[in-house]
Amino acid sequence: SEASFKDDHLHTIAYTSIVKRKDTLPAIFAASNKNNPSNAISGILWYEDATGRIVQVLEGPREKLQALMKKLYADSRHFQMDVMYNRPLARRCYASFGMLYGVEAAIADADAALQQALQKADEMVANASDKAERVMYDVKNQSSKCRAAVLETQRRVNYLQEALRVLNDERDYAQQRLQRTLLFQISKRRLIEREVASARMQIAIRNEELFEAGVNQTRALELLTRQLEKQAKLEASAAKLVCDAQRAADAVRSAAHTASEAALSRAKRKASQKALSMAHSADSSLATLAEIDEETRPPRQQ
């Protein structure tokens, strides 16, 4: 029974999906009414005939709802399942366990309240009728009091009939209001779906732009990498040319040093030879002078 279930740790989940075949709805509805009461799950189910879309609100213990959602996700009779909200619940919005179809849930609640009011009105009418009978019985003895009581009873009966008419009008108004609310919710849902589709399209466009920007960035990085590789190769070539020039300069300096030493040696040899030649010339000149001096010197006296 409903009283045996405790509304501790209540949770509510609302989702929407599209039914593949309309003729599967009675089976879904029957399974909901059969299984949900034993799990303390209550709620409501709407169906839009034009699109095949259903909107279902579930409420009950969190663990039971999670187990039920796993089954719903695996159910192949519907697709495009989208959870609208999943949150804790302070108290139930749909008192009856099971699942009502379409607007019948709200109408059932209104009818239940109306039936209680009508039952109370019938009891009041019955009581008034009993009182009227007793008053009519006492009319024989107290005609004046009976007339007043009859009039009062008639007035109260008229009041109760008027109250019953007002309750009927309120029920009709509640049904019309519920129908308008349902149509408004469906229109709002369609608007939200169009906005979501537009947002998804914008996201896809932004993703394409980001992808193109990423491709351009990758190309720029590849071009920069090739330029850096060329620059590295040029720097390596320049370094090699500098090393080669350095080695060539060292070779030139070494050759110049070697050539200077060779030229100095040749100059020394030439100077030595010239000095020797000049020494020989000097010796020859001195010998000639000595001979001339000997020839010109006067003879010694003995």
PDB file of C-alpha atoms in Angstrom:
ATOM      1  CA  SER A   1       0.000   0.000   0.000  1.00  0.00           C
ATOM      2  CA  GLU A   2       1.009   3.632  -0.342  1.00  0.00           C
ATOM      3  CA  ALA A   3       1.147   4.094   3.442  1.00  0.00           C
ATOM      4  CA  SER A   4       3.736   1.324   3.777  1.00  0.00           C
ATOM      5  CA  PHE A   5       6.276   3.267   1.723  1.00  0.00           C
ATOM      6  CA  LYS A   6       8.343   5.961   3.446  1.00  0.00           C
ATOM      7  CA  ASP A   7       9.255   9.007   1.378  1.00  0.00           C
ATOM      8  CA  ASP A   8      12.822   9.104   2.709  1.00  0.00           C
ATOM      9  CA  HIS A   9      15.602  10.018   0.278  1.00  0.00           C
ATOM     10  CA  LEU A  10      13.133  10.891  -2.478  1.00  0.00           C
ATOM     11  CA  HIS A  11      14.522  11.587  -5.931  1.00  0.00           C
ATOM     12  CA  THR A  12      12.998  12.696  -9.231  1.00  0.00           C
ATOM     13  CA  ILE A  13      14.122  12.167 -12.823  1.00  0.00           C
ATOM     14  CA  ALA A  14      12.551  13.575 -15.988  1.00  0.00           C
ATOM     15  CA  TYR A  15      13.529  12.443 -19.458  1.00  0.00           C
ATOM     16  CA  THR A  16      12.314  12.611 -23.028  1.00  0.00           C
ATOM     17  CA  SER A  17      12.653  10.132 -25.877  1.00  0.00           C
ATOM     18  CA  ILE A  18      11.017   9.112 -29.155  1.00  0.00           C
ATOM     19  CA  VAL A  19       8.940   5.916 -29.397  1.00  0.00           C
ATOM     20  CA  LYS A  20       9.715   3.823 -32.487  1.00  0.00           C
ATOM     21  CA  ARG A  21       6.157   2.440 -32.712  1.00  0.00           C
ATOM     22  CA  LYS A  22       3.000   3.910 -31.235  1.00  0.00           C
ATOM     23  CA  ASP A  23       1.442   0.494 -30.669  1.00  0.00           C
ATOM     24  CA  THR A  24       4.110  -0.259 -28.014  1.00  0.00           C
ATOM     25  CA  LEU A  25       2.712   2.435 -25.688  1.00  0.00           C
ATOM     26  CA  PRO A  26      -0.003   0.244 -24.095  1.00  0.00           C
ATOM     27  CA  ALA A  27       2.624  -2.362 -23.191  1.00  0.00           C
ATOM     28  CA  ILE A  28       4.910   0.314 -21.723  1.00  0.00           C
ATOM     29  CA  PHE A  29       1.967   1.788 -19.818  1.00  0.00           C
ATOM     30  CA  ALA A  30       0.864  -1.614 -18.476  1.00  0.00           C
ATOM     31  CA  ALA A  31       4.414  -2.530 -17.382  1.00  0.00           C
ATOM     32  CA  SER A  32       4.745   0.810 -15.582  1.00  0.00           C
ATOM     33  CA  ASN A  33       1.502   0.331 -13.667  1.00  0.00           C
ATOM     34  CA  LYS A  34       2.472  -3.261 -12.826  1.00  0.00           C
ATOM     35  CA  ASN A  35       6.086  -2.751 -11.674  1.00  0.00           C
ATOM     36  CA  ASN A  36       6.286   0.811 -10.347  1.00  0.00           C
ATOM     37  CA  PRO A  37       3.935   0.506  -7.339  1.00  0.00           C
ATOM     38  CA  SER A  38       6.016  -2.322  -5.833  1.00  0.00           C
ATOM     39  CA  ASN A  39       9.098  -0.079  -6.092  1.00  0.00           C
ATOM     40  CA  ALA A  40       7.328   3.011  -4.658  1.00  0.00           C
ATOM     41  CA  ILE A  41       7.741   4.833  -7.978  1.00  0.00           C
ATOM     42  CA  SER A  42       5.105   7.359  -9.041  1.00  0.00           C
ATOM     43  CA  GLY A  43       4.992   9.797 -11.919  1.00  0.00           C
ATOM     44  CA  ILE A  44       3.343  10.784 -15.177  1.00  0.00           C
ATOM     45  CA  LEU A  45       3.848  10.083 -18.897  1.00  0.00           C
ATOM     46  CA  TRP A  46       2.964  12.387 -21.817  1.00  0.00           C
ATOM     47  CA  TYR A  47       2.860  11.349 -25.464  1.00  0.00           C
ATOM     48  CA  GLU A  48       2.871  13.654 -28.512  1.00  0.00           C
ATOM     49  CA  ASP A  49       1.247  11.864 -31.421  1.00  0.00           C
ATOM     50  CA  ALA A  50       2.677  14.141 -34.149  1.00  0.00           C
ATOM     51  CA  THR A  51       6.338  13.456 -33.339  1.00  0.00           C
ATOM     52  CA  GLY A  52       6.151  10.223 -31.334  1.00  0.00           C
ATOM     53  CA  ARG A  53       7.949  11.948 -28.458  1.00  0.00           C
ATOM     54  CA  ILE A  54       7.238  10.994 -24.857  1.00  0.00           C
ATOM     55  CA  VAL A  55       8.015  12.952 -21.694  1.00  0.00           C
ATOM     56  CA  GLN A  56       8.097  10.975 -18.466  1.00  0.00           C
ATOM     57  CA  VAL A  57       8.546  12.235 -14.891  1.00  0.00           C
ATOM     58  CA  LEU A  58       9.577   9.657 -12.290  1.00  0.00           C
ATOM     59  CA  GLU A  59       9.767  10.051  -8.514  1.00  0.00           C
ATOM     60  CA  GLY A  60      10.708   7.596  -5.799  1.00  0.00           C
ATOM     61  CA  PRO A  61      13.717   6.153  -3.931  1.00  0.00           C
ATOM     62  CA  ARG A  62      16.988   7.046  -5.621  1.00  0.00           C
ATOM     63  CA  GLU A  63      18.261   3.448  -5.902  1.00  0.00           C
ATOM     64  CA  LYS A  64      14.982   2.275  -7.470  1.00  0.00           C
ATOM     65  CA  LEU A  65      15.055   5.132 -10.000  1.00  0.00           C
ATOM     66  CA  GLN A  66      18.674   4.398 -10.946  1.00  0.00           C
ATOM     67  CA  ALA A  67      17.842   0.733 -11.525  1.00  0.00           C
ATOM     68  CA  LEU A  68      14.806   1.725 -13.619  1.00  0.00           C
ATOM     69  CA  MET A  69      16.865   4.187 -15.707  1.00  0.00           C
ATOM     70  CA  LYS A  70      19.352   1.428 -16.566  1.00  0.00           C
ATOM     71  CA  LYS A  71      16.459  -0.658 -17.901  1.00  0.00           C
ATOM     72  CA  LEU A  72      15.080   2.319 -19.854  1.00  0.00           C
ATOM     73  CA  TYR A  73      18.459   3.020 -21.462  1.00  0.00           C
ATOM     74  CA  ALA A  74      18.612  -0.615 -22.604  1.00  0.00           C
ATOM     75  CA  ASP A  75      15.011  -0.600 -23.924  1.00  0.00           C
ATOM     76  CA  SER A  76      15.079  -0.733 -27.755  1.00  0.00           C
ATOM     77  CA  ARG A  77      11.474   0.459 -28.121  1.00  0.00           C
ATOM     78  CA  HIS A  78      12.570   4.102 -27.944  1.00  0.00           C
ATOM     79  CA  PHE A  79      15.614   6.191 -28.864  1.00  0.00           C
ATOM     80  CA  GLN A  80      17.153   9.674 -28.464  1.00  0.00           C
ATOM     81  CA  MET A  81      16.741   9.447 -24.693  1.00  0.00           C
ATOM     82  CA  ASP A  82      17.647  12.771 -23.062  1.00  0.00           C
ATOM     83  CA  VAL A  83      17.535  13.372 -19.284  1.00  0.00           C
ATOM     84  CA  MET A  84      16.098  16.836 -18.531  1.00  0.00           C
ATOM     85  CA  TYR A  85      16.809  16.794 -14.787  1.00  0.00           C
ATOM     86  CA  ASN A  86      17.937  14.419 -12.051  1.00  0.00           C
ATOM     87  CA  ARG A  87      17.690  15.826  -8.524  1.00  0.00           C
ATOM     88  CA  PRO A  88      16.498  15.218  -4.955  1.00  0.00           C
ATOM     89  CA  LEU A  89      12.817  15.744  -4.158  1.00  0.00           C
ATOM     90  CA  ALA A  90      11.320  17.100  -0.922  1.00  0.00           C
ATOM     91  CA  ARG A  91       7.854  15.578  -1.429  1.00  0.00           C
ATOM     92  CA  ARG A  92       5.936  13.804  -4.162  1.00  0.00           C
ATOM     93  CA  CYS A  93       4.122  15.762  -6.840  1.00  0.00           C
ATOM     94  CA  TYR A  94       2.147  12.707  -8.007  1.00  0.00           C
ATOM     95  CA  ALA A  95       0.596  10.909  -5.060  1.00  0.00           C
ATOM     96  CA  SER A  96      -0.509   7.759  -6.877  1.00  0.00           C
ATOM     97  CA  PHE A  97       2.004   4.994  -7.456  1.00  0.00           C
ATOM     98  CA  GLY A  98       2.157   3.619 -10.972  1.00  0.00           C
ATOM     99  CA  MET A  99       2.078   5.691 -14.161  1.00  0.00           C
ATOM    100  CA  LEU A 100      -0.736   7.758 -15.671  1.00  0.00           C
ATOM    101  CA  TYR A 101      -1.003   8.361 -19.397  1.00  0.00           C
ATOM    102  CA  GLY A 102      -0.987  11.917 -20.694  1.00  0.00           C
ATOM    103  CA  VAL A 103      -3.104  14.501 -18.986  1.00  0.00           C
ATOM    104  CA  GLU A 104      -5.039  11.752 -17.165  1.00  0.00           C
ATOM    105  CA  ALA A 105      -2.722  12.112 -14.153  1.00  0.00           C
ATOM    106  CA  ALA A 106      -3.695  15.667 -13.367  1.00  0.00           C
ATOM    107  CA  ILE A 107      -7.340  15.001 -14.227  1.00  0.00           C
ATOM    108  CA  ALA A 108      -7.321  11.940 -11.978  1.00  0.00           C
ATOM    109  CA  ASP A 109      -6.095  14.063  -9.054  1.00  0.00           C
ATOM    110  CA  ALA A 110      -8.753  16.684  -9.784  1.00  0.00           C
ATOM    111  CA  ASP A 111     -11.424  13.987 -10.103  1.00  0.00           C
ATOM    112  CA  ALA A 112     -10.329  12.443  -6.815  1.00  0.00           C
ATOM    113  CA  ALA A 113     -10.692  15.800  -5.060  1.00  0.00           C
ATOM    114  CA  LEU A 114     -14.017  16.386  -6.779  1.00  0.00           C
ATOM    115  CA  GLN A 115     -15.302  12.944  -5.803  1.00  0.00           C
ATOM    116  CA  GLN A 116     -14.409  13.644  -2.175  1.00  0.00           C
ATOM    117  CA  ALA A 117     -16.243  16.973  -2.356  1.00  0.00           C
ATOM    118  CA  LEU A 118     -19.263  15.332  -4.021  1.00  0.00           C
ATOM    119  CA  GLN A 119     -19.271  12.565  -1.431  1.00  0.00           C
ATOM    120  CA  LYS A 120     -19.203  15.142   1.326  1.00  0.00           C
ATOM    121  CA  ALA A 121     -21.985  17.080  -0.415  1.00  0.00           C
ATOM    122  CA  ASP A 122     -24.055  13.880  -0.753  1.00  0.00           C
ATOM    123  CA  GLU A 123     -23.573  13.198   2.943  1.00  0.00           C
ATOM    124  CA  MET A 124     -24.680  16.736   3.734  1.00  0.00           C
ATOM    125  CA  VAL A 125     -27.708  16.324   1.419  1.00  0.00           C
ATOM    126  CA  ALA A 126     -28.526  12.989   3.041  1.00  0.00           C
ATOM    127  CA  ASN A 127     -28.249  14.543   6.473  1.00  0.00           C
ATOM    128  CA  ALA A 128     -30.367  17.450   5.314  1.00  0.00           C
ATOM    129  CA  SER A 129     -32.938  15.046   3.871  1.00  0.00           C
ATOM    130  CA  ASP A 130     -33.038  13.145   7.142  1.00  0.00           C
ATOM    131  CA  LYS A 131     -33.494  16.368   8.985  1.00  0.00           C
ATOM    132  CA  ALA A 132     -36.201  17.363   6.500  1.00  0.00           C
ATOM    133  CA  GLU A 133     -38.047  14.114   7.099  1.00  0.00           C
ATOM    134  CA  ARG A 134     -37.855  14.588  10.842  1.00  0.00           C
ATOM    135  CA  VAL A 135     -39.026  18.150  10.439  1.00  0.00           C
ATOM    136  CA  MET A 136     -41.907  16.997   8.223  1.00  0.00           C
ATOM    137  CA  TYR A 137     -42.806  14.473  10.908  1.00  0.00           C
ATOM    138  CA  ASP A 138     -42.858  17.224  13.504  1.00  0.00           C
ATOM    139  CA  VAL A 139     -44.950  19.473  11.263  1.00  0.00           C
ATOM    140  CA  LYS A 140     -48.114  17.830  12.452  1.00  0.00           C
ATOM    141  CA  ASN A 141     -47.463  19.079  15.959  1.00  0.00           C
ATOM    142  CA  GLN A 142     -45.468  22.201  15.294  1.00  0.00           C
ATOM    143  CA  SER A 143     -46.544  23.512  11.941  1.00  0.00           C
ATOM    144  CA  SER A 144     -44.933  26.913  12.269  1.00  0.00           C
ATOM    145  CA  LYS A 145     -41.586  25.498  13.411  1.00  0.00           C
ATOM    146  CA  CYS A 146     -41.771  22.844  10.735  1.00  0.00           C
ATOM    147  CA  ARG A 147     -42.386  25.414   8.037  1.00  0.00           C
ATOM    148  CA  ALA A 148     -39.353  27.372   9.217  1.00  0.00           C
ATOM    149  CA  ALA A 149     -37.267  24.201   9.375  1.00  0.00           C
ATOM    150  CA  VAL A 150     -38.429  23.138   5.928  1.00  0.00           C
ATOM    151  CA  LEU A 151     -37.557  26.511   4.529  1.00  0.00           C
ATOM    152  CA  GLU A 152     -34.131  26.363   6.218  1.00  0.00           C
ATOM    153  CA  THR A 153     -33.606  22.853   4.938  1.00  0.00           C
ATOM    154  CA  GLN A 154     -34.652  23.895   1.444  1.00  0.00           C
ATOM    155  CA  ARG A 155     -32.300  26.840   1.661  1.00  0.00           C
ATOM    156  CA  ARG A 156     -29.453  24.588   2.716  1.00  0.00           C
ATOM    157  CA  VAL A 157     -30.305  22.126  -0.054  1.00  0.00           C
ATOM    158  CA  ASN A 158     -30.278  24.974  -2.555  1.00  0.00           C
ATOM    159  CA  TYR A 159     -26.953  26.116  -1.107  1.00  0.00           C
ATOM    160  CA  LEU A 160     -25.491  22.641  -1.438  1.00  0.00           C
ATOM    161  CA  GLN A 161     -26.759  22.359  -5.013  1.00  0.00           C
ATOM    162  CA  GLU A 162     -25.164  25.714  -5.809  1.00  0.00           C
ATOM    163  CA  ALA A 163     -21.941  24.559  -4.145  1.00  0.00           C
ATOM    164  CA  LEU A 164     -22.043  21.386  -6.233  1.00  0.00           C
ATOM    165  CA  ARG A 165     -22.519  23.447  -9.400  1.00  0.00           C
ATOM    166  CA  VAL A 166     -19.548  25.636  -8.428  1.00  0.00           C
ATOM    167  CA  LEU A 167     -17.428  22.530  -7.832  1.00  0.00           C
ATOM    168  CA  ASN A 168     -18.395  21.194 -11.256  1.00  0.00           C
ATOM    169  CA  ASP A 169     -17.456  24.521 -12.835  1.00  0.00           C
ATOM    170  CA  GLU A 170     -14.130  24.494 -10.976  1.00  0.00           C
ATOM    171  CA  ARG A 171     -13.460  20.955 -12.178  1.00  0.00           C
ATOM    172  CA  ASP A 172     -14.166  21.966 -15.795  1.00  0.00           C
ATOM    173  CA  TYR A 173     -11.944  25.022 -15.378  1.00  0.00           C
ATOM    174  CA  ALA A 174      -9.156  22.879 -13.862  1.00  0.00           C
ATOM    175  CA  GLN A 175      -9.361  20.441 -16.777  1.00  0.00           C
ATOM    176  CA  GLN A 176      -9.176  23.279 -19.330  1.00  0.00           C
ATOM    177  CA  ARG A 177      -6.278  24.860 -17.463  1.00  0.00           C
ATOM    178  CA  LEU A 178      -4.415  21.562 -17.338  1.00  0.00           C
ATOM    179  CA  GLN A 179      -4.909  21.071 -21.065  1.00  0.00           C
ATOM    180  CA  ARG A 180      -3.644  24.618 -21.786  1.00  0.00           C
ATOM    181  CA  THR A 181      -0.669  24.006 -19.489  1.00  0.00           C
ATOM    182  CA  LEU A 182       0.174  20.780 -21.308  1.00  0.00           C
ATOM    183  CA  LEU A 183      -0.018  22.512 -24.703  1.00  0.00           C
ATOM    184  CA  PHE A 184       2.194  25.302 -23.361  1.00  0.00           C
ATOM    185  CA  GLN A 185       4.729  22.777 -22.060  1.00  0.00           C
ATOM    186  CA  ILE A 186       4.783  21.003 -25.433  1.00  0.00           C
ATOM    187  CA  SER A 187       5.291  24.320 -27.265  1.00  0.00           C
ATOM    188  CA  LYS A 188       8.013  25.292 -24.798  1.00  0.00           C
ATOM    189  CA  ARG A 189       9.682  21.910 -25.300  1.00  0.00           C
ATOM    190  CA  ARG A 190       9.663  22.369 -29.077  1.00  0.00           C
ATOM    191  CA  LEU A 191      11.167  25.845 -28.694  1.00  0.00           C
ATOM    192  CA  ILE A 192      13.877  24.450 -26.418  1.00  0.00           C
ATOM    193  CA  GLU A 193      14.602  21.681 -28.941  1.00  0.00           C
ATOM    194  CA  ARG A 194      14.971  24.253 -31.727  1.00  0.00           C
ATOM    195  CA  GLU A 195      17.289  26.345 -29.546  1.00  0.00           C
ATOM    196  CA  VAL A 196      19.327  23.254 -28.648  1.00  0.00           C
ATOM    197  CA  ALA A 197      19.577  22.313 -32.345  1.00  0.00           C
ATOM    198  CA  SER A 198      20.716  25.850 -33.179  1.00  0.00           C
ATOM    199  CA  ALA A 199      23.255  25.764 -30.350  1.00  0.00           C
ATOM    200  CA  ARG A 200      24.560  22.401 -31.542  1.00  0.00           C
ATOM    201  CA  MET A 201      24.898  23.792 -35.050  1.00  0.00           C
ATOM    202  CA  GLN A 202      26.819  26.790 -33.710  1.00  0.00           C
ATOM    203  CA  ILE A 203      29.048  24.438 -31.712  1.00  0.00           C
ATOM    204  CA  ALA A 204      29.691  22.364 -34.857  1.00  0.00           C
ATOM    205  CA  ILE A 205      30.627  25.512 -36.786  1.00  0.00           C
ATOM    206  CA  ARG A 206      32.945  26.606 -33.966  1.00  0.00           C
ATOM    207  CA  ASN A 207      34.478  23.122 -33.892  1.00  0.00           C
ATOM    208  CA  GLU A 208      35.114  23.295 -37.647  1.00  0.00           C
ATOM    209  CA  GLU A 209      36.698  26.742 -37.257  1.00  0.00           C
ATOM    210  CA  LEU A 210      38.836  25.450 -34.378  1.00  0.00           C
ATOM    211  CA  PHE A 211      39.833  22.436 -36.483  1.00  0.00           C
ATOM    212  CA  GLU A 212      40.813  24.680 -39.410  1.00  0.00           C
ATOM    213  CA  ALA A 213      42.731  26.946 -37.030  1.00  0.00           C
ATOM    214  CA  GLY A 214      44.486  23.884 -35.614  1.00  0.00           C
ATOM    215  CA  VAL A 215      45.372  22.677 -39.120  1.00  0.00           C
ATOM    216  CA  ASN A 216      46.701  26.150 -40.035  1.00  0.00           C
ATOM    217  CA  GLN A 217      48.661  26.268 -36.793  1.00  0.00           C
ATOM    218  CA  THR A 218      50.101  22.819 -37.521  1.00  0.00           C
ATOM    219  CA  ARG A 219      51.106  23.936 -41.021  1.00  0.00           C
ATOM    220  CA  ALA A 220      52.670  27.108 -39.633  1.00  0.00           C
ATOM    221  CA  LEU A 221      54.584  25.050 -37.067  1.00  0.00           C
ATOM    222  CA  GLU A 222      55.764  22.668 -39.790  1.00  0.00           C
ATOM    223  CA  LEU A 223      56.878  25.639 -41.949  1.00  0.00           C
ATOM    224  CA  LEU A 224      58.620  27.216 -38.960  1.00  0.00           C
ATOM    225  CA  THR A 225      60.295  23.876 -38.195  1.00  0.00           C
ATOM    226  CA  ARG A 226      61.562  23.603 -41.785  1.00  0.00           C
ATOM    227  CA  GLN A 227      62.822  27.188 -41.660  1.00  0.00           C
ATOM    228  CA  LEU A 228      64.567  26.491 -38.352  1.00  0.00           C
ATOM    229  CA  GLU A 229      66.107  23.344 -39.836  1.00  0.00           C
ATOM    230  CA  LYS A 230      67.331  25.360 -42.861  1.00  0.00           C
ATOM    231  CA  GLN A 231      68.682  28.037 -40.533  1.00  0.00           C
ATOM    232  CA  ALA A 232      70.454  25.356 -38.490  1.00  0.00           C
ATOM    233  CA  LYS A 233      71.946  23.884 -41.642  1.00  0.00           C
ATOM    234  CA  LEU A 234      73.087  27.367 -42.769  1.00  0.00           C
ATOM    235  CA  GLU A 235      74.580  28.036 -39.354  1.00  0.00           C
ATOM    236  CA  ALA A 236      76.340  24.649 -39.495  1.00  0.00           C
ATOM    237  CA  SER A 237      77.635  25.479 -42.985  1.00  0.00           C
ATOM    238  CA  ALA A 238      78.777  28.916 -41.814  1.00  0.00           C
ATOM    239  CA  ALA A 239      80.505  27.364 -38.799  1.00  0.00           C
ATOM    240  CA  LYS A 240      82.193  24.853 -41.102  1.00  0.00           C
ATOM    241  CA  LEU A 241      83.277  27.670 -43.436  1.00  0.00           C
ATOM    242  CA  VAL A 242      84.647  29.586 -40.439  1.00  0.00           C
ATOM    243  CA  CYS A 243      86.535  26.488 -39.295  1.00  0.00           C
ATOM    244  CA  ASP A 244      87.833  25.918 -42.829  1.00  0.00           C
ATOM    245  CA  ALA A 245      88.873  29.584 -43.076  1.00  0.00           C
ATOM    246  CA  GLN A 246      90.558  29.344 -39.687  1.00  0.00           C
ATOM    247  CA  ARG A 247      92.443  26.238 -40.767  1.00  0.00           C
ATOM    248  CA  ALA A 248      93.367  27.942 -44.061  1.00  0.00           C
ATOM    249  CA  ALA A 249      94.595  31.020 -42.172  1.00  0.00           C
ATOM    250  CA  ASP A 250      96.633  28.799 -39.857  1.00  0.00           C
ATOM    251  CA  ALA A 251      98.068  27.040 -42.912  1.00  0.00           C
ATOM    252  CA  VAL A 252      98.890  30.398 -44.531  1.00  0.00           C
ATOM    253  CA  ARG A 253     100.557  31.639 -41.364  1.00  0.00           C
ATOM    254  CA  SER A 254     102.515  28.389 -41.074  1.00  0.00           C
ATOM    255  CA  ALA A 255     103.526  28.597 -44.756  1.00  0.00           C
ATOM    256  CA  ALA A 256     104.506  32.250 -44.335  1.00  0.00           C
ATOM    257  CA  HIS A 257     106.567  31.390 -41.272  1.00  0.00           C
ATOM    258  CA  THR A 258     108.225  28.508 -43.141  1.00  0.00           C
ATOM    259  CA  ALA A 259     108.855  30.738 -46.144  1.00  0.00           C
ATOM    260  CA  SER A 260     110.384  33.446 -43.913  1.00  0.00           C
ATOM    261  CA  GLU A 261     112.727  30.930 -42.320  1.00  0.00           C
ATOM    262  CA  ALA A 262     113.721  29.558 -45.736  1.00  0.00           C
ATOM    263  CA  ALA A 263     114.311  33.070 -47.125  1.00  0.00           C
ATOM    264  CA  LEU A 264     116.395  33.981 -44.055  1.00  0.00           C
ATOM    265  CA  SER A 265     118.511  30.843 -44.451  1.00  0.00           C
ATOM    266  CA  ARG A 266     119.082  31.608 -48.121  1.00  0.00           C
ATOM    267  CA  ALA A 267     120.025  35.200 -47.279  1.00  0.00           C
ATOM    268  CA  LYS A 268     122.436  34.025 -44.619  1.00  0.00           C
ATOM    269  CA  ARG A 269     124.082  31.623 -47.058  1.00  0.00           C
ATOM    270  CA  LYS A 270     124.339  34.339 -49.667  1.00  0.00           C
ATOM    271  CA  ALA A 271     125.776  36.787 -47.083  1.00  0.00           C
ATOM    272  CA  SER A 272     128.253  34.191 -45.871  1.00  0.00           C
ATOM    273  CA  GLN A 273     129.318  33.413 -49.394  1.00  0.00           C
ATOM    274  CA  LYS A 274     129.648  37.109 -50.176  1.00  0.00           C
ATOM    275  CA  ALA A 275     131.580  37.670 -46.950  1.00  0.00           C
ATOM    276  CA  LEU A 276     133.919  34.813 -47.853  1.00  0.00           C
ATOM    277  CA  SER A 277     134.298  36.216 -51.318  1.00  0.00           C
ATOM    278  CA  MET A 278     135.030  39.646 -49.889  1.00  0.00           C
ATOM    279  CA  ALA A 279     137.489  38.110 -47.403  1.00  0.00           C
ATOM    280  CA  HIS A 280     139.280  36.356 -50.267  1.00  0.00           C
ATOM    281  CA  SER A 281     139.284  39.609 -52.189  1.00  0.00           C
ATOM    282  CA  ALA A 282     140.674  41.406 -49.158  1.00  0.00           C
ATOM    283  CA  ASP A 283     143.338  38.778 -48.659  1.00  0.00           C
ATOM    284  CA  SER A 284     144.279  39.066 -52.273  1.00  0.00           C
ATOM    285  CA  SER A 285     144.424  42.823 -51.998  1.00  0.00           C
ATOM    286  CA  LEU A 286     146.531  42.635 -48.846  1.00  0.00           C
ATOM    287  CA  ALA A 287     148.873  40.190 -50.507  1.00  0.00           C
ATOM    288  CA  THR A 288     149.198  42.462 -53.522  1.00  0.00           C
ATOM    289  CA  LEU A 289     149.828  45.444 -51.292  1.00  0.00           C
ATOM    290  CA  ALA A 290     152.421  43.475 -49.374  1.00  0.00           C
ATOM    291  CA  GLU A 291     154.145  42.567 -52.599  1.00  0.00           C
ATOM    292  CA  ILE A 292     154.048  46.143 -53.801  1.00  0.00           C
ATOM    293  CA  ASP A 293     155.305  47.297 -50.454  1.00  0.00           C
ATOM    294  CA  GLU A 294     158.106  44.752 -50.582  1.00  0.00           C
ATOM    295  CA  GLU A 295     159.078  45.845 -54.025  1.00  0.00           C
ATOM    296  CA  THR A 296     159.070  49.508 -53.173  1.00  0.00           C
ATOM    297  CA  ARG A 297     160.765  49.186 -49.831  1.00  0.00           C
ATOM    298  CA  PRO A 298     164.551  50.304 -49.974  1.00  0.00           C
ATOM    299  CA  PRO A 299     167.100  47.593 -49.451  1.00  0.00           C
ATOM    300  CA  ARG A 300     168.602  47.104 -46.020  1.00  0.00           C
ATOM    301  CA  GLN A 301     172.180  48.240 -45.366  1.00  0.00           C
ATOM    302  CA  GLN A 302     174.587  45.626 -44.237  1.00  0.00           C
TER     303      GLN A 302
END
